[in-house]
Short mmCIF file of C-alpha atoms and ligand atoms in Angstrom, two decimals:
data_model
loop_
_atom_site.label_atom_id
_atom_site.label_comp_id
_atom_site.label_asym_id
_atom_site.label_seq_id
_atom_site.Cartn_x
_atom_site.Cartn_y
_atom_site.Cartn_z
CA MET A 265 87.11 110.76 77.33
CA THR A 266 88.20 108.43 80.63
CA THR A 267 84.91 108.89 82.74
CA CYS A 268 84.24 105.71 83.35
CA ALA A 269 81.20 104.11 86.07
CA SER A 270 81.19 99.90 85.62
CA SER A 271 79.15 98.26 87.36
CA VAL A 272 80.45 97.63 90.80
CA SER A 273 77.02 95.48 91.55
CA LYS A 274 78.01 92.50 93.42
CA LYS A 275 80.84 93.25 95.23
CA ARG A 276 80.02 93.38 99.01
CA LEU A 277 81.17 96.20 101.52
CA LEU A 278 81.01 96.24 105.33
CA LEU A 279 80.20 99.70 106.75
CA GLY A 280 81.30 100.42 110.20
CA ILE A 281 80.04 103.72 111.64
CA THR A 282 81.03 105.02 114.93
CA GLY A 283 79.63 107.91 117.00
CA GLY A 284 79.46 111.15 115.83
CA VAL A 285 77.00 113.96 114.58
CA ALA A 286 78.11 113.22 110.78
CA ALA A 287 76.80 109.46 111.55
CA TYR A 288 73.41 111.00 109.88
CA LYS A 289 75.72 111.30 106.77
CA ALA A 290 76.14 107.42 106.85
CA ALA A 291 72.31 106.44 106.02
CA GLU A 292 72.78 108.82 103.02
CA LEU A 293 75.86 106.60 101.91
CA ALA A 294 74.04 103.58 102.64
CA ARG A 295 71.67 104.24 100.04
CA LEU A 296 73.71 105.35 97.51
CA LEU A 297 75.89 102.61 98.04
CA THR A 298 72.90 100.01 97.51
CA GLN A 299 71.58 101.82 94.94
CA GLU A 300 75.15 101.48 93.08
CA GLY A 301 73.98 97.51 93.73
CA ILE A 302 76.86 96.87 96.55
CA GLU A 303 75.90 94.62 99.43
CA VAL A 304 75.93 96.25 102.21
CA ARG A 305 76.21 95.32 105.55
CA THR A 306 76.27 97.05 108.69
CA VAL A 307 78.42 97.17 112.19
CA MET A 308 77.33 100.01 114.31
CA THR A 309 79.84 100.78 117.88
CA LYS A 310 77.55 101.57 121.07
CA SER A 311 77.91 105.41 120.09
CA ALA A 312 76.58 105.43 116.71
CA CYS A 313 73.81 104.33 118.31
CA HIS A 314 73.10 107.48 119.98
CA PHE A 315 72.77 109.87 116.94
CA VAL A 316 71.23 107.20 114.53
CA GLY A 317 69.01 104.11 114.68
CA PRO A 318 69.80 100.43 113.55
CA VAL A 319 67.09 100.22 111.84
CA THR A 320 67.33 102.95 109.60
CA PHE A 321 70.33 101.05 108.00
CA GLN A 322 68.58 98.19 108.37
CA SER A 323 66.31 99.27 105.96
CA LEU A 324 68.20 101.32 103.72
CA THR A 325 70.27 98.00 103.57
CA GLY A 326 67.80 95.45 103.31
CA ASN A 327 70.12 93.45 105.79
CA PRO A 328 70.50 92.95 109.11
CA VAL A 329 72.96 95.40 111.24
CA TYR A 330 75.06 94.61 113.98
CA THR A 331 75.90 96.75 116.77
CA ASP A 332 76.76 93.31 119.51
CA LEU A 333 80.56 91.85 119.33
CA TRP A 334 78.55 88.79 122.21
CA GLU A 335 75.62 88.11 119.19
CA THR A 336 74.17 85.34 119.79
CA ASN A 337 72.41 84.62 116.90
CA ALA A 338 75.59 84.77 114.40
CA VAL A 339 76.82 81.47 113.22
CA ASN A 340 78.95 79.76 115.64
CA ASN A 341 78.85 83.28 118.04
CA MET A 342 81.33 84.15 115.49
CA ALA A 343 80.03 87.50 113.85
CA HIS A 344 83.35 89.04 113.79
CA ILE A 345 85.47 86.70 111.20
CA ASN A 346 82.12 85.84 109.64
CA LEU A 347 81.23 89.79 109.00
CA SER A 348 84.52 90.47 107.34
CA ARG A 349 85.39 87.28 105.91
CA HIS A 350 82.96 87.71 103.72
CA VAL A 351 83.14 91.34 102.10
CA ASP A 352 85.39 92.71 99.45
CA MET A 353 85.97 95.92 101.56
CA ILE A 354 85.31 97.60 105.11
CA LEU A 355 84.36 101.54 104.91
CA VAL A 356 84.02 103.38 108.30
CA ALA A 357 81.90 106.65 107.77
CA PRO A 358 82.52 108.52 110.01
CA ALA A 359 84.94 107.52 111.48
CA SER A 360 85.46 109.06 115.30
CA ALA A 361 89.07 110.29 116.68
CA ASP A 362 87.81 107.63 119.70
CA PHE A 363 88.10 104.85 117.08
CA ILE A 364 91.06 105.89 115.07
CA ALA A 365 92.87 105.51 117.99
CA ARG A 366 91.10 102.12 119.48
CA LEU A 367 92.21 100.88 115.43
CA ALA A 368 95.90 102.81 115.73
CA GLY A 369 96.15 100.78 119.22
CA GLY A 370 95.00 97.50 117.77
CA MET A 371 92.03 97.09 120.29
CA ALA A 372 89.23 94.52 119.98
CA ASP A 373 86.80 95.85 122.11
CA ASP A 374 83.50 96.31 120.42
CA LEU A 375 82.50 94.57 117.05
CA LEU A 376 83.77 96.82 114.72
CA ALA A 377 87.02 97.05 115.95
CA THR A 378 87.59 93.26 116.07
CA LEU A 379 86.18 93.06 112.45
CA CYS A 380 88.36 95.40 110.96
CA LEU A 381 91.63 93.64 113.25
CA ALA A 382 90.05 90.10 111.74
CA ARG A 383 89.96 91.27 107.94
CA ASP A 384 91.60 90.43 104.59
CA CYS A 385 90.24 93.34 102.45
CA PRO A 386 91.06 96.58 102.07
CA LEU A 387 89.46 99.24 104.94
CA ILE A 388 88.98 102.73 104.35
CA ILE A 389 87.84 105.01 107.33
CA ALA A 390 86.61 108.11 106.63
CA PRO A 391 87.27 110.49 109.65
CA ALA A 392 84.79 112.94 110.88
CA MET A 393 85.34 115.38 114.21
CA ASN A 394 86.09 118.64 115.75
CA ARG A 395 89.42 120.44 113.76
CA GLN A 396 90.92 120.50 117.48
CA MET A 397 90.37 116.83 117.87
CA TRP A 398 91.73 116.64 114.16
CA GLU A 399 94.66 118.73 115.17
CA ASN A 400 95.42 116.81 117.98
CA PRO A 401 99.01 115.45 117.46
CA ALA A 402 97.87 112.58 118.98
CA THR A 403 94.99 112.24 116.45
CA GLN A 404 97.42 113.08 113.60
CA ARG A 405 100.26 110.45 115.38
CA ASN A 406 97.49 107.63 115.20
CA LEU A 407 96.31 108.42 111.90
CA SER A 408 100.24 108.32 110.93
CA LEU A 409 100.23 104.75 112.08
CA LEU A 410 97.28 103.12 110.25
CA GLN A 411 98.66 104.67 106.95
CA ARG A 412 101.24 102.63 107.62
CA ASP A 413 99.25 99.74 108.21
CA GLY A 414 97.49 100.44 104.94
CA VAL A 415 94.41 102.01 106.21
CA ARG A 416 93.55 104.24 103.60
CA ILE A 417 91.75 107.45 105.03
CA ILE A 418 89.74 109.88 102.82
CA GLY A 419 89.40 113.28 103.64
CA PRO A 420 88.09 115.33 106.46
CA ALA A 421 87.31 118.31 104.24
CA SER A 422 87.29 121.92 105.88
CA GLY A 423 83.78 123.62 106.24
CA GLU A 424 81.65 124.66 108.98
CA GLN A 425 80.68 122.18 112.20
CA ALA A 426 78.41 120.86 113.95
CA CYS A 427 80.05 122.22 116.58
CA GLY A 428 79.69 125.83 114.67
CA GLU A 429 83.31 125.97 114.52
CA ILE A 430 85.31 126.77 111.30
CA GLY A 431 88.35 124.24 110.02
CA MET A 432 88.80 120.48 108.99
CA GLY A 433 87.28 117.50 110.66
CA ARG A 434 83.91 117.65 108.16
CA MET A 435 83.52 113.94 106.73
CA LEU A 436 82.65 114.19 103.40
CA GLU A 437 79.57 113.87 101.00
CA ALA A 438 77.87 110.91 100.51
CA SER A 439 78.21 110.91 97.32
CA GLU A 440 82.08 112.00 97.16
CA LEU A 441 82.49 109.18 99.48
CA VAL A 442 80.58 107.11 96.62
CA GLU A 443 82.26 108.09 94.38
CA MET A 444 85.94 106.82 96.22
CA VAL A 445 84.34 103.01 96.58
CA ARG A 446 83.82 103.15 93.38
CA THR A 447 87.20 104.42 92.14
CA ALA A 448 88.49 101.68 95.06
CA PHE A 449 86.61 98.95 93.38
CA GLN A 450 87.77 100.14 89.64
CA THR A 451 91.33 101.37 90.60
CA GLY A 452 92.29 99.99 94.41
CA GLY A 453 95.59 99.09 94.00
CA LEU A 454 96.30 100.25 90.41
CA LEU A 455 99.37 102.06 91.55
CA GLN A 456 100.23 99.26 94.12
CA GLY A 457 103.78 99.95 94.66
CA LYS A 458 104.77 102.14 92.49
CA LYS A 459 106.67 105.33 93.98
CA VAL A 460 105.12 108.24 93.10
CA LEU A 461 106.39 112.00 93.52
CA VAL A 462 104.52 115.39 93.25
CA THR A 463 105.22 118.39 93.60
CA ALA A 464 102.66 121.26 94.41
CA GLY A 465 101.80 124.77 94.91
CA PRO A 466 103.37 128.21 94.13
CA THR A 467 107.08 128.92 95.17
CA PHE A 468 108.05 132.11 96.57
CA GLU A 469 111.49 133.67 95.28
CA ALA A 470 112.82 136.14 98.09
CA ILE A 471 113.87 139.79 97.18
CA ASP A 472 114.87 140.90 100.51
CA ALA A 473 114.07 139.73 104.19
CA VAL A 474 110.08 140.33 103.92
CA ARG A 475 109.33 140.30 100.44
CA GLY A 476 109.24 137.88 97.75
CA ILE A 477 107.30 137.05 94.20
CA THR A 478 105.02 134.39 94.07
CA ASN A 479 101.73 133.46 92.74
CA LYS A 480 97.94 132.43 92.93
CA SER A 481 98.70 128.72 93.21
CA SER A 482 96.64 127.38 95.98
CA GLY A 483 97.68 124.15 95.87
CA LYS A 484 94.73 121.81 95.83
CA MET A 485 94.81 120.22 92.75
CA GLY A 486 98.77 119.01 93.62
CA TYR A 487 97.08 118.08 96.72
CA ALA A 488 94.09 116.35 95.10
CA VAL A 489 96.80 114.30 93.22
CA ALA A 490 98.89 113.13 95.78
CA ARG A 491 95.72 111.97 97.69
CA ALA A 492 94.37 110.43 94.85
CA ALA A 493 98.16 108.75 94.51
CA VAL A 494 97.70 107.51 97.68
CA ASP A 495 93.97 106.36 97.34
CA ALA A 496 95.57 104.08 94.61
CA GLY A 497 98.14 102.65 96.52
CA ALA A 498 101.19 104.01 95.45
CA THR A 499 103.57 104.77 97.89
CA VAL A 500 103.61 109.29 97.66
CA THR A 501 106.53 111.84 98.17
CA LEU A 502 104.67 115.21 97.78
CA VAL A 503 107.14 118.46 97.85
CA SER A 504 105.27 121.01 98.40
CA GLY A 505 105.37 125.13 97.81
CA PRO A 506 104.11 127.52 100.85
CA THR A 507 99.83 127.02 100.84
CA CYS A 508 97.79 127.82 103.31
CA LEU A 509 96.00 123.93 102.86
CA VAL A 510 96.25 121.28 105.13
CA PRO A 511 98.35 118.45 103.60
CA PRO A 512 97.12 115.35 102.95
CA ILE A 513 98.69 111.99 104.56
CA VAL A 514 101.28 111.21 102.15
CA ASP A 515 104.65 108.89 102.63
CA LYS A 516 106.35 111.55 103.08
CA LEU A 517 105.70 115.20 102.93
CA ILE A 518 108.68 117.93 102.15
CA GLN A 519 107.90 121.58 102.20
CA VAL A 520 109.47 124.06 100.58
CA VAL A 521 109.60 128.35 99.36
CA SER A 522 111.39 128.62 96.75
CA ALA A 523 112.36 126.68 93.35
CA GLU A 524 115.35 126.30 94.03
CA ASP A 525 114.74 124.25 96.99
CA MET A 526 112.06 122.56 95.16
CA LEU A 527 114.73 121.69 92.71
CA HIS A 528 116.94 119.86 95.47
CA ALA A 529 114.34 118.63 97.48
CA VAL A 530 113.20 116.41 93.69
CA GLN A 531 116.79 116.13 92.85
CA ALA A 532 117.44 113.80 96.34
CA GLU A 533 114.28 112.06 95.42
CA ILE A 534 114.24 111.19 92.18
CA SER A 535 116.18 108.28 91.62
CA GLN A 536 114.10 105.94 93.46
CA ILE A 537 110.24 107.60 91.61
CA ASP A 538 108.67 105.79 88.72
CA ILE A 539 106.19 108.35 88.09
CA PHE A 540 106.64 112.50 88.49
CA ILE A 541 103.77 114.53 88.32
CA SER A 542 104.70 117.83 88.26
CA VAL A 543 101.30 119.95 89.60
CA ALA A 544 103.61 122.94 91.25
CA ALA A 545 103.23 126.13 89.34
CA VAL A 546 107.37 126.93 90.00
CA ALA A 547 108.40 130.56 89.23
CA ASP A 548 110.43 130.92 86.40
CA TYR A 549 112.56 133.72 87.97
CA ARG A 550 114.05 134.32 90.48
CA VAL A 551 115.82 137.71 92.08
CA ALA A 552 119.61 138.42 91.13
CA ARG A 553 120.59 139.25 94.59
CA VAL A 554 118.08 139.01 97.37
CA CYS A 555 118.67 141.95 99.85
CA GLN A 556 119.11 140.41 103.65
CA GLN A 557 117.54 143.34 105.06
CA LYS A 558 114.23 145.09 104.18
CA ILE A 559 114.77 147.91 101.18
CA LYS A 560 114.09 150.98 102.32
CA LYS A 561 111.67 153.12 100.80
CA SER A 562 113.05 156.26 98.59
CA ASP A 563 111.43 158.09 95.78
CA LYS A 564 113.79 156.98 93.28
CA LYS A 565 112.45 153.86 90.90
CA LEU A 566 113.56 150.43 92.08
CA SER A 567 114.50 147.64 89.52
CA ILE A 568 115.15 144.40 90.70
CA GLU A 569 117.44 142.10 88.52
CA LEU A 570 115.53 138.78 87.49
CA ILE A 571 117.44 135.34 86.31
CA PRO A 572 116.11 132.05 84.91
CA ASN A 573 114.48 129.46 87.65
CA PRO A 574 115.82 125.91 86.49
CA ASP A 575 113.20 124.14 85.07
CA ILE A 576 112.49 121.08 87.00
CA LEU A 577 110.23 119.27 84.91
CA MET A 578 112.48 119.33 82.44
CA MET A 579 115.47 118.22 84.53
CA VAL A 580 113.47 115.27 85.32
CA SER A 581 112.36 114.61 82.15
CA SER A 582 116.18 114.89 80.33
CA LEU A 583 117.24 112.30 83.02
CA PRO A 584 119.17 109.29 81.26
CA GLU A 585 116.00 106.92 82.51
CA PRO A 586 113.14 109.23 83.60
CA PRO A 587 110.66 108.36 85.17
CA PHE A 588 107.15 108.46 83.93
CA CYS A 589 106.22 112.32 83.78
CA VAL A 590 103.32 114.47 84.71
CA GLY A 591 102.88 117.63 83.29
CA PHE A 592 100.91 120.91 84.22
CA ALA A 593 100.15 123.78 81.90
CA ALA A 594 98.22 126.97 83.08
CA GLU A 595 97.75 129.14 80.49
CA THR A 596 95.79 131.75 79.48
CA GLU A 597 95.62 132.30 75.74
CA ASP A 598 95.30 129.53 72.90
CA LEU A 599 94.95 126.83 75.43
CA GLU A 600 95.39 123.44 73.55
CA LYS A 601 98.37 124.59 71.17
CA ASN A 602 100.73 126.08 74.12
CA ALA A 603 99.85 123.10 76.13
CA GLU A 604 100.53 121.00 73.50
CA LEU A 605 103.76 122.82 72.82
CA LYS A 606 104.97 122.98 76.23
CA ARG A 607 104.69 119.12 75.80
CA ARG A 608 107.09 118.39 72.95
CA LYS A 609 109.47 120.45 73.94
CA LYS A 610 109.42 119.07 77.88
CA ASN A 611 109.38 115.50 76.13
CA LEU A 612 106.15 114.47 78.14
CA PRO A 613 104.21 111.48 77.39
CA LEU A 614 101.47 113.01 79.34
CA LEU A 615 100.39 116.70 80.09
CA VAL A 616 97.20 118.11 81.39
CA ALA A 617 96.42 121.67 80.75
CA ASN A 618 93.96 124.04 82.10
CA LEU A 619 93.16 127.49 81.66
CA ALA A 620 94.32 129.59 84.50
CA GLN A 621 91.78 132.17 85.31
CA ASP A 622 89.75 129.22 85.46
CA ALA A 623 91.75 126.71 87.52
CA ILE A 624 93.97 128.58 89.86
CA GLY A 625 92.17 129.13 93.71
CA SER A 626 89.28 127.01 92.67
CA ASP A 627 87.48 123.77 94.26
CA GLU A 628 87.18 122.77 90.41
CA SER A 629 88.81 122.50 87.42
CA GLU A 630 87.96 121.07 83.34
CA LEU A 631 90.90 119.40 82.43
CA ILE A 632 92.49 118.23 79.09
CA LEU A 633 94.82 115.46 79.07
CA LEU A 634 96.90 115.69 75.99
CA ASP A 635 99.11 112.52 74.96
CA GLY A 636 100.91 110.93 72.29
CA ALA A 637 97.38 109.06 71.42
CA GLY A 638 95.22 113.23 71.19
CA LYS A 639 93.35 114.96 73.90
CA HIS A 640 91.20 113.74 76.47
CA VAL A 641 88.86 116.13 78.02
CA LEU A 642 87.46 115.78 81.61
CA PRO A 643 84.36 118.44 81.96
CA LYS A 644 84.19 120.17 84.74
CA ALA A 645 84.28 118.70 87.98
CA SER A 646 86.06 119.07 91.58
CA LYS A 647 89.49 118.19 91.73
CA MET A 648 89.76 115.74 93.79
CA GLU A 649 87.35 113.98 91.35
CA GLN A 650 90.19 115.16 88.13
CA ALA A 651 93.26 113.50 90.35
CA ARG A 652 90.93 110.24 90.34
CA HIS A 653 90.42 110.18 86.73
CA LEU A 654 94.02 111.78 86.56
CA ILE A 655 95.26 108.79 88.21
CA LYS A 656 93.56 106.21 86.35
CA HIS A 657 94.64 108.13 83.10
CA ILE A 658 98.49 107.95 83.95
CA ASN A 659 98.33 104.01 85.06
CA SER A 660 96.30 102.72 81.65
CA LEU A 661 99.57 104.86 80.37
CA TYR A 662 102.41 103.61 82.24
CA GLN A 663 101.76 99.89 81.54
CA GLN A 664 101.91 100.54 77.58
N1 LIG B 231 107.81 123.56 85.77
C1 LIG B 231 108.78 123.12 86.27
N2 LIG B 231 109.91 124.11 86.51
C2 LIG B 231 109.89 125.65 85.89
C3 LIG B 231 108.85 125.92 85.89
C4 LIG B 231 107.24 124.62 85.15
O1 LIG B 231 109.28 122.19 87.07
N3 LIG B 231 110.86 126.24 86.32
C5 LIG B 231 106.54 123.07 85.81
C6 LIG B 231 105.28 122.81 86.12
O2 LIG B 231 105.46 122.50 87.07
C7 LIG B 231 104.15 122.15 85.16
C8 LIG B 231 105.18 122.56 84.08
O3 LIG B 231 106.17 122.97 84.10
O4 LIG B 231 104.43 121.32 85.20
C9 LIG B 231 104.59 123.75 82.74
O5 LIG B 231 105.11 124.59 83.52
P1 LIG B 231 103.93 125.60 83.29
O6 LIG B 231 104.12 127.19 84.01
O7 LIG B 231 102.54 126.17 82.51
O8 LIG B 231 104.87 126.54 82.40
P2 LIG B 231 106.26 127.01 81.97
O9 LIG B 231 107.24 125.65 81.11
O10 LIG B 231 106.88 127.78 83.03
O11 LIG B 231 106.15 127.97 80.44
P3 LIG B 231 105.61 129.72 80.69
O12 LIG B 231 105.55 129.72 81.96
O13 LIG B 231 106.21 130.38 79.75
O14 LIG B 231 103.62 129.09 80.25
#
């Protein structure tokens, strides 16, 4: 088993809270972080104080709460420098659209923004906002800038929002953020400097102008793996088949349709890559002759000839100098036996096996990691959590 939660006590974290309804979740977050043994210092923006009071955080963390850039009690009147100098990480949760914009612009117009600017520790932000604010090109542009600047962005999740709308923008739950902080303290920078390529989602093989063959893969696992690799500091390229998901913020996103498109995208990137994680449910066959027009209905039987698709993972693992290759196997029966056969056939140092009927489309999965040393069971958990464990395991094998 690869799950571990070694102590992160004695670590110091600056918790930044900005204005948004999700600020109430930050109280639970402060409580859980403190319970982990982490020394939490809280900085709130003026807007955050409209949603929840500083006293709450003072009581939960046992430490003073800072709200003012012009705090006269701070040593040398330099609260901005002192506070960020003595922490191992800054976590801003919730991070509002306004705060993200100010951060992306390098502004220092309040205490929290100033601390983020005057830091030499990792900065992680957990965005929370209305779905239209999240989808707005300005917000997405700011997030891309921040990511390029090395800021880690976690979440948001999709779901019902305070305004009654449904969509992307919900801050991750406090327990998920704590898990992420724990992982970041344990694995932060684990894949720093590594280039990771992830394939995700299904492929779509056209039959005619409007029809095609695809499968039930949602892309959730592949997207979670890409996000976990970003969180671990890797430079990530995501090659995704058609999905309904909002993609994670990666360094390069290549959207494809068919297995052949996916193959070409992977071939174009692979020479740069250190670790290849093949999560996509690639169609094994495609239609021999795609009809350019819509096929008309008739009373006669219709046969479609299918020809094999290239095996992308096999192509990569057979390269003269392959990257570290990780495969996924979704099986409906004889899980371990079939998966281990697949691992050997494709010559993989690591293969992740799961039961197709349990995992496909679901938010949770149970995984079995098969490597040269045997099997490691990851009991049922969210795909994001599994992805983080997987990244840790990949790193430990990669280092050997
Ligand atoms: N894979 C691939 N290209 C293909 C088929 C599969 O890259 N044309 C990769 C998948 O991304 C996955 C692994 O191979 O990492 C195993 O995929 P899976 O569909 O479970 O198995 P197959 O090799 O297709 O064999 P089968 O369908 O017979 O189980």
